[in-house]
Short mmCIF file of C-alpha atoms in Angstrom, two decimals:
data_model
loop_
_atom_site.label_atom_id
_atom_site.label_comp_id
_atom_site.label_asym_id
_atom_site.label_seq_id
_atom_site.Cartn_x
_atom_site.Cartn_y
_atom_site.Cartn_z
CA UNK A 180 -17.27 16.15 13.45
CA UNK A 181 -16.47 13.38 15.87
CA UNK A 182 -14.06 10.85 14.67
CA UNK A 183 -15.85 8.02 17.00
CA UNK A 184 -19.06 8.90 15.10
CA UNK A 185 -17.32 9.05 11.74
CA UNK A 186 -15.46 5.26 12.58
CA UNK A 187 -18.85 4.28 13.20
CA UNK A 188 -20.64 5.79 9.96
CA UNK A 189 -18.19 3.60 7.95
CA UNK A 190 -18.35 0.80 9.76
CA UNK A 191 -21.63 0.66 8.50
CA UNK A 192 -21.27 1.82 5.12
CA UNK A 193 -18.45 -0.98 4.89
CA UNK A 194 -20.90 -3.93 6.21
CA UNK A 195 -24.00 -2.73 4.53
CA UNK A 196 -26.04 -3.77 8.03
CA UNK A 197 -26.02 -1.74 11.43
CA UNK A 198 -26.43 -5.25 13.79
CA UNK A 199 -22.84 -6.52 11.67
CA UNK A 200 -21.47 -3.20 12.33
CA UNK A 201 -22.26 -3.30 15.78
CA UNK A 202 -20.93 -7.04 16.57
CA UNK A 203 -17.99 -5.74 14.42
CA UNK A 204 -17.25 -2.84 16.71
CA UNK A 205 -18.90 -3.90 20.19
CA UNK A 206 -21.76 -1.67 20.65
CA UNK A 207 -25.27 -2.55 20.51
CA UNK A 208 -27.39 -2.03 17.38
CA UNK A 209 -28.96 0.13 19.30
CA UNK A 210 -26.06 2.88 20.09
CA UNK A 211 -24.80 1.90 16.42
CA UNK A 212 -28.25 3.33 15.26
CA UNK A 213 -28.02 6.20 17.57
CA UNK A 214 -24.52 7.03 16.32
CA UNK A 215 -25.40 7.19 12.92
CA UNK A 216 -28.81 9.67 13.53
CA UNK A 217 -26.80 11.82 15.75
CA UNK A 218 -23.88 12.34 12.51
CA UNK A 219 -26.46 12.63 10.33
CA UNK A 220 -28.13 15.30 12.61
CA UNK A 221 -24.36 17.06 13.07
CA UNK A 222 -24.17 17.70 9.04
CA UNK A 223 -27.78 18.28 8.07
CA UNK A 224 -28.28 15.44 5.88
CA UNK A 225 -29.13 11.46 5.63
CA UNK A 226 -25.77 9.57 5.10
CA UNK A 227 -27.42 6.39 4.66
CA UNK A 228 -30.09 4.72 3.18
CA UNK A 229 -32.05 2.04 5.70
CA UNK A 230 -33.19 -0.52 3.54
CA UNK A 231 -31.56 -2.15 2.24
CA UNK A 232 -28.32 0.10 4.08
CA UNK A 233 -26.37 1.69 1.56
CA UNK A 234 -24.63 5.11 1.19
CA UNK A 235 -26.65 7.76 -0.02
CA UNK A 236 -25.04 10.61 -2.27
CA UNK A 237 -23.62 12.31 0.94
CA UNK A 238 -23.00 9.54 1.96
CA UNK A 239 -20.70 8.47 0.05
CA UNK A 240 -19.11 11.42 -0.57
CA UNK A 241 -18.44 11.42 3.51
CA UNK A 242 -16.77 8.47 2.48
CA UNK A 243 -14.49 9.62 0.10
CA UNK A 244 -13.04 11.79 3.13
CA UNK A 245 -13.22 9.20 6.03
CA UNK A 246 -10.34 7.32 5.48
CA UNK A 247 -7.84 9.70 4.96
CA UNK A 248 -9.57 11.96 8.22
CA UNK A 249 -9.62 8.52 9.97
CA UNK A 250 -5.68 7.21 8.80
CA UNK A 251 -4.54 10.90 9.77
CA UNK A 252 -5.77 10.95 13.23
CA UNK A 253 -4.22 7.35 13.70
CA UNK A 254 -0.82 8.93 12.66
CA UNK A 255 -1.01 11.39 14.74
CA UNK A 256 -1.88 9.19 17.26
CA UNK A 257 0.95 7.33 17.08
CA UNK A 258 3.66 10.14 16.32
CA UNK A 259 2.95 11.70 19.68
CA UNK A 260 3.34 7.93 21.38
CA UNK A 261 6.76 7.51 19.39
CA UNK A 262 7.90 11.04 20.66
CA UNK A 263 6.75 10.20 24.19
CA UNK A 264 10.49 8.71 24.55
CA UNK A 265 8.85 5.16 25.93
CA UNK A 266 11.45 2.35 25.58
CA UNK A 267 10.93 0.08 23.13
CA UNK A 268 11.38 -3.68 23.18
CA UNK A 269 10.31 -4.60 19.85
CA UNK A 270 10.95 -2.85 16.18
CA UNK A 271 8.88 -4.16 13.23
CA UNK A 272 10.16 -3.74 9.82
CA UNK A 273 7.67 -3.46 7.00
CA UNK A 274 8.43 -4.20 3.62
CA UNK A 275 6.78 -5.19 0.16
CA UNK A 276 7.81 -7.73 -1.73
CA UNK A 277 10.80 -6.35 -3.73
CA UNK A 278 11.74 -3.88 -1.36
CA UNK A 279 12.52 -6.78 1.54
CA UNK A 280 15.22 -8.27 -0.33
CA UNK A 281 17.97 -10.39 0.50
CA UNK A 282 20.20 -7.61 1.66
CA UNK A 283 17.11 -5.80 4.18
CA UNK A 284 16.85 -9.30 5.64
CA UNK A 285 21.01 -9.24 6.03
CA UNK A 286 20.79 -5.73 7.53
CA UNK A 287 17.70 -6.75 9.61
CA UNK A 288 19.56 -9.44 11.43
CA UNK A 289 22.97 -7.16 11.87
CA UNK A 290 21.49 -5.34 13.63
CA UNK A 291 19.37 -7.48 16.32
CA UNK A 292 22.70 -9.11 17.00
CA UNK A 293 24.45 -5.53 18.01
CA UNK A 294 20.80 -5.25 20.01
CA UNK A 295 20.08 -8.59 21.34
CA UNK A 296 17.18 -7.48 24.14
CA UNK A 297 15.46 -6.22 21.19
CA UNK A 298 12.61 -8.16 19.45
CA UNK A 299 13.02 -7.55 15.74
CA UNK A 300 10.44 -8.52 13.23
CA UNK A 301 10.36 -8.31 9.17
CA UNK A 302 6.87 -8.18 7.84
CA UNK A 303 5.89 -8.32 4.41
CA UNK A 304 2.81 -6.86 3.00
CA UNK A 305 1.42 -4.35 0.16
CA UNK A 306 2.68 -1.04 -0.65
CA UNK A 307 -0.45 0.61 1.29
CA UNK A 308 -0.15 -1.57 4.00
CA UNK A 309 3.47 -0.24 4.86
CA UNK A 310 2.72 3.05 4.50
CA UNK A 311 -0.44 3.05 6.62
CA UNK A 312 1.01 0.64 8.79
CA UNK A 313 3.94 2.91 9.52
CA UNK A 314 1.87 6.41 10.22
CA UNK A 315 -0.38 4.51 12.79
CA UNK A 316 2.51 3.03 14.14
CA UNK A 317 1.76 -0.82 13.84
CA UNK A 318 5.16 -0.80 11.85
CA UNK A 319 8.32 1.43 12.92
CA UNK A 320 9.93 1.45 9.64
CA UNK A 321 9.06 0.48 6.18
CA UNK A 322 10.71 -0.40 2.61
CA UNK A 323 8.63 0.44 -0.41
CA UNK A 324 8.59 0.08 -4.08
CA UNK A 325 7.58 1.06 -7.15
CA UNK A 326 7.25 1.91 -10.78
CA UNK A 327 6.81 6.05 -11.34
CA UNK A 328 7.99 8.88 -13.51
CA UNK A 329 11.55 9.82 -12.66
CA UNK A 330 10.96 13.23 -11.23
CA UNK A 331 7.45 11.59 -9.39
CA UNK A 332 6.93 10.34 -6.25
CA UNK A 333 5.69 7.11 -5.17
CA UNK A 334 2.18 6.78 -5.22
CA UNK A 335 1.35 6.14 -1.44
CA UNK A 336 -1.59 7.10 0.51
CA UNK A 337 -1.64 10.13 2.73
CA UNK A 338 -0.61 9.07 5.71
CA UNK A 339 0.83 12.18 7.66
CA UNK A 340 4.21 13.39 8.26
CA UNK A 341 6.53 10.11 6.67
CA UNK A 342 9.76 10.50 5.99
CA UNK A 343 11.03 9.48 3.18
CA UNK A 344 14.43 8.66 1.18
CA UNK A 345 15.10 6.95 -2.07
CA UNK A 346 17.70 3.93 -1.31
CA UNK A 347 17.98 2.40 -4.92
CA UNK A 348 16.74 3.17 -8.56
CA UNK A 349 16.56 0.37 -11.21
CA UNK A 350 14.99 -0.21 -14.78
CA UNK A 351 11.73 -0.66 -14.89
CA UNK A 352 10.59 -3.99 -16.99
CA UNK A 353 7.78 -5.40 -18.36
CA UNK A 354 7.62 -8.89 -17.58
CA UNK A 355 6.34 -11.23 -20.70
CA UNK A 356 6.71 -15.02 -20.90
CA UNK A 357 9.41 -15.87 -23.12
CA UNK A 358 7.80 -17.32 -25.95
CA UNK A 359 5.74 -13.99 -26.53
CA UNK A 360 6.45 -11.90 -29.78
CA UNK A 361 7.41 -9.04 -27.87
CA UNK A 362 9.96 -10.76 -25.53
CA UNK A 363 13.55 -10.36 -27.79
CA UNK A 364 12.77 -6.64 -28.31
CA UNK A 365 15.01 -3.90 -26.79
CA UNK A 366 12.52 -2.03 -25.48
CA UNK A 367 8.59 -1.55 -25.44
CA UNK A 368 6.32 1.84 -24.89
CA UNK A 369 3.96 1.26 -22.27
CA UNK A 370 0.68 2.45 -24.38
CA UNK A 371 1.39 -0.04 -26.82
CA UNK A 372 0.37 -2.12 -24.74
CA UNK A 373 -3.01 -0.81 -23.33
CA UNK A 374 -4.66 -3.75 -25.76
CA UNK A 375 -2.54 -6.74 -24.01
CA UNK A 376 -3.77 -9.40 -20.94
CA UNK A 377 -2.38 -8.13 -17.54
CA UNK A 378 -1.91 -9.74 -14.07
CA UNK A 379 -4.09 -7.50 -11.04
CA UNK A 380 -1.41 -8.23 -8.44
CA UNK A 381 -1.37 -4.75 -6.45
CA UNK A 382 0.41 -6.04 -3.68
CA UNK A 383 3.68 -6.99 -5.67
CA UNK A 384 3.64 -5.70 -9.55
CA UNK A 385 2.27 -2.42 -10.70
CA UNK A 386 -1.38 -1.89 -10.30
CA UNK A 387 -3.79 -2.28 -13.04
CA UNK A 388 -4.99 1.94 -12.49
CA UNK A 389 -1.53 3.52 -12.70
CA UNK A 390 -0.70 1.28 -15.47
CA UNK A 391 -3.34 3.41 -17.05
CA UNK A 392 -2.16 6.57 -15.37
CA UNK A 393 0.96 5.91 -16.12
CA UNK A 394 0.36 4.84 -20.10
CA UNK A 395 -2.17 7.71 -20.40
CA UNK A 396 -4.23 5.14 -21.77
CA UNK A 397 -6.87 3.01 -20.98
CA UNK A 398 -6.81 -0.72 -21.17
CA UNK A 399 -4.77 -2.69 -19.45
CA UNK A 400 -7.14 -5.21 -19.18
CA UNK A 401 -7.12 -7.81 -16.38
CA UNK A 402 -6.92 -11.15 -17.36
CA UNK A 403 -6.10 -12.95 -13.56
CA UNK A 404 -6.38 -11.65 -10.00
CA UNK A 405 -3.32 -12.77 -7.90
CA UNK A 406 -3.44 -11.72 -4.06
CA UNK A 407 -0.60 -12.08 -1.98
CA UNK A 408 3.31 -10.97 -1.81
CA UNK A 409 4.69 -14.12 -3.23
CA UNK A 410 7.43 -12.48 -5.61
CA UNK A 411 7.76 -16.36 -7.40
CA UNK A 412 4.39 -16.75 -7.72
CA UNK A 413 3.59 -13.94 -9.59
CA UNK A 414 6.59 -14.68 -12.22
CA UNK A 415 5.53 -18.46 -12.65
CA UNK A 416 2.06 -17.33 -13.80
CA UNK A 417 3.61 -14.93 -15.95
CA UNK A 418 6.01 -17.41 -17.57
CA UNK A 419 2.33 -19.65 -17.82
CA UNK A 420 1.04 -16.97 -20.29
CA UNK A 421 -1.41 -15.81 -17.77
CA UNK A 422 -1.02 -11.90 -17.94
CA UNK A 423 1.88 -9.74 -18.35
CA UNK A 424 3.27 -7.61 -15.17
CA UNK A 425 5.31 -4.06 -14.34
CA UNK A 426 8.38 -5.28 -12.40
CA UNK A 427 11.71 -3.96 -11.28
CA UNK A 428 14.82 -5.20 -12.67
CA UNK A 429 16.49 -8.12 -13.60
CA UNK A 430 14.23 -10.59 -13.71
CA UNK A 431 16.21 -14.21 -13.25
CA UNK A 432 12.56 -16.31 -12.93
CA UNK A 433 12.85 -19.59 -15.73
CA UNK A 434 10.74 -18.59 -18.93
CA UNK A 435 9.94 -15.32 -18.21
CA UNK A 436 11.67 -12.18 -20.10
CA UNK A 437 12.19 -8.36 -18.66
CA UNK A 438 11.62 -5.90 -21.16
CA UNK A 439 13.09 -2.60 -20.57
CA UNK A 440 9.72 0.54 -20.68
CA UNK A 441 11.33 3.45 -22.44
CA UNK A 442 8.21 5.68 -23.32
CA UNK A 443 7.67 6.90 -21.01
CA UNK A 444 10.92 6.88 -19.11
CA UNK A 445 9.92 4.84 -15.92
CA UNK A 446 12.34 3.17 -13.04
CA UNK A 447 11.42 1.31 -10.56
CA UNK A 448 12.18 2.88 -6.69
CA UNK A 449 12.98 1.55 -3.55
CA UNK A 450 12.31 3.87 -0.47
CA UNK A 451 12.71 3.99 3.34
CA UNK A 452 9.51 5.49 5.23
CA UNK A 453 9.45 6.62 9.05
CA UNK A 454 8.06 8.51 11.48
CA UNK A 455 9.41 9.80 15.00
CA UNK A 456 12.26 6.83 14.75
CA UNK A 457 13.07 4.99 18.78
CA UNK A 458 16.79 4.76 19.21
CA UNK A 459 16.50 1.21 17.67
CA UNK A 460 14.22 1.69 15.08
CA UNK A 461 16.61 4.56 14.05
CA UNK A 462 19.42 1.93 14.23
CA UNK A 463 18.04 0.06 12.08
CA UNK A 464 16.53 2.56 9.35
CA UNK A 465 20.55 4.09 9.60
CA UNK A 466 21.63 0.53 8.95
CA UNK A 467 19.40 0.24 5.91
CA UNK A 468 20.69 3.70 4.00
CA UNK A 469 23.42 3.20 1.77
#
């Protein structure tokens, strides 16, 4: 299968429209057109439906593998590069929200003064976004966090041969406002609270499906949508009643209470992720370990 014609194929399937596919990726509608029928000719089956464009049943189930096929061939991409032993000038440090804490940004700036002809950059951004961002190398090393099982990894996409360690461990809290009936207790069990309002903030709190995972439960309802890695933000809607939220550790926000998850046993992780490391990326991911 050819990965240019698969790029295409969900190009498509993502913009629902072969002319916004093509503007999006610089062909003509034409070659877009003559992409897809050639695919489609390749596997023995229509992929998509013309009018209006939508996936059909392969289709979609093409789909289901393209973005891992697609993410793994950018990581590979990008290993060989780092391993090509080409100089680097700039290192960019991806973190998510908790994970890029006061101490990373400390760190971070240590070490561009022992490397001053070194651009270093600190980027914040989802847990997916680091992950992916380090296998295709747009990032050289990454922080990430999150809420699992003790024995469990992180959940992070596949993204190819990452390295991994675990730099810190805390207590995993529910985070209520402090006026809720819940908030004095000494601990909570996640399933009890499959009926309660939640905050859909992915990119900084636990998401709304591995709540559910998580609680073997369903639930979990979403009561507000909040996009972006503002750590604050997120705690002053919680201390507005908004939604509750699946946080690490204390929690210091005004009017908003951490209650310890006990059943099941969760903590909350902090990890470093790399690929092939350049001699000051590896500086700085050696500079990070405890």
């Amino acid at each position: 299968m050819d990965p240019h014609l698969l790029r295409t194929f969900v190009a498509v399937a993502s913009a629902g429209s072969f002319s916004a596919a093509a503007q999006e990726l610089g062909y003509t509608q034409s070659a877009v057109s003559q992409q897809i029928a050639a695919l489609e000719s390749d596997l023995g089956t229509t992929l998509l439906h013309r009018r209006p464009v939508a996936p059909t049943d392969a289709g979609a189930r093409l789909l289901e593998h393209a973005g891992p096929i697609l993410l793994r061939l950018s990581a590979a991409r990008a290993d060989v590069i780092r391993l090509s032993g080409q100089p680097a000038a700039t290192v960019v440090l991806g973190a998510t929200p908790f994970a890029g804490s006061a101490r990373a940004a400390a760190v971070l700036a240590e070490v561009q003064r022992a490397m001053p002809r070194v651009r270093f950059t600190l980027l914040l951004a989802g847990r997916d976004a680091v992950a992916t961002g380090v296998a295709t190398g747009t990032l050289d090393v990454g922080l990430v966090d999150g809420v699992t099982a003790p024995s469990d990894p992180l959940p992070l996409p596949d993204a190819g041969q990452l390295a991994a360690s675990v730099l810190a461990e805390s207590a995993a809290l529910v985070a209520f406002p402090t006026g809720h009936p819940l908030a004095g207790r000494a601990s909570v069990g996640l399933a009890d609270l499959s009926d309660a309002t939640w905050i859909d903030a992915p990119d900084v709190a636990t998401p709304l499906p591995q709540l559910r995972a998580l609680a073997h439960s369903g639930g979990f309802r979403e009561r507000f949508t909040y996009q972006g890695t503002d750590t604050g933000g997120l705690l002053a809607l919680v201390a507005a009643g908004a939604g509750l939220a699946l946080l690490p550790g204390p929690l210091t926000h005004p009017g908003v209470a951490g209650v310890p998850v006990t059943r099941p046993r969760l903590v909350h992780r902090t990890e470093l992720v790399h690929g092939s490391l350049t001699p000051p990326a590896r500086a700085l991911a050696e500079a990070l370990r405890p």
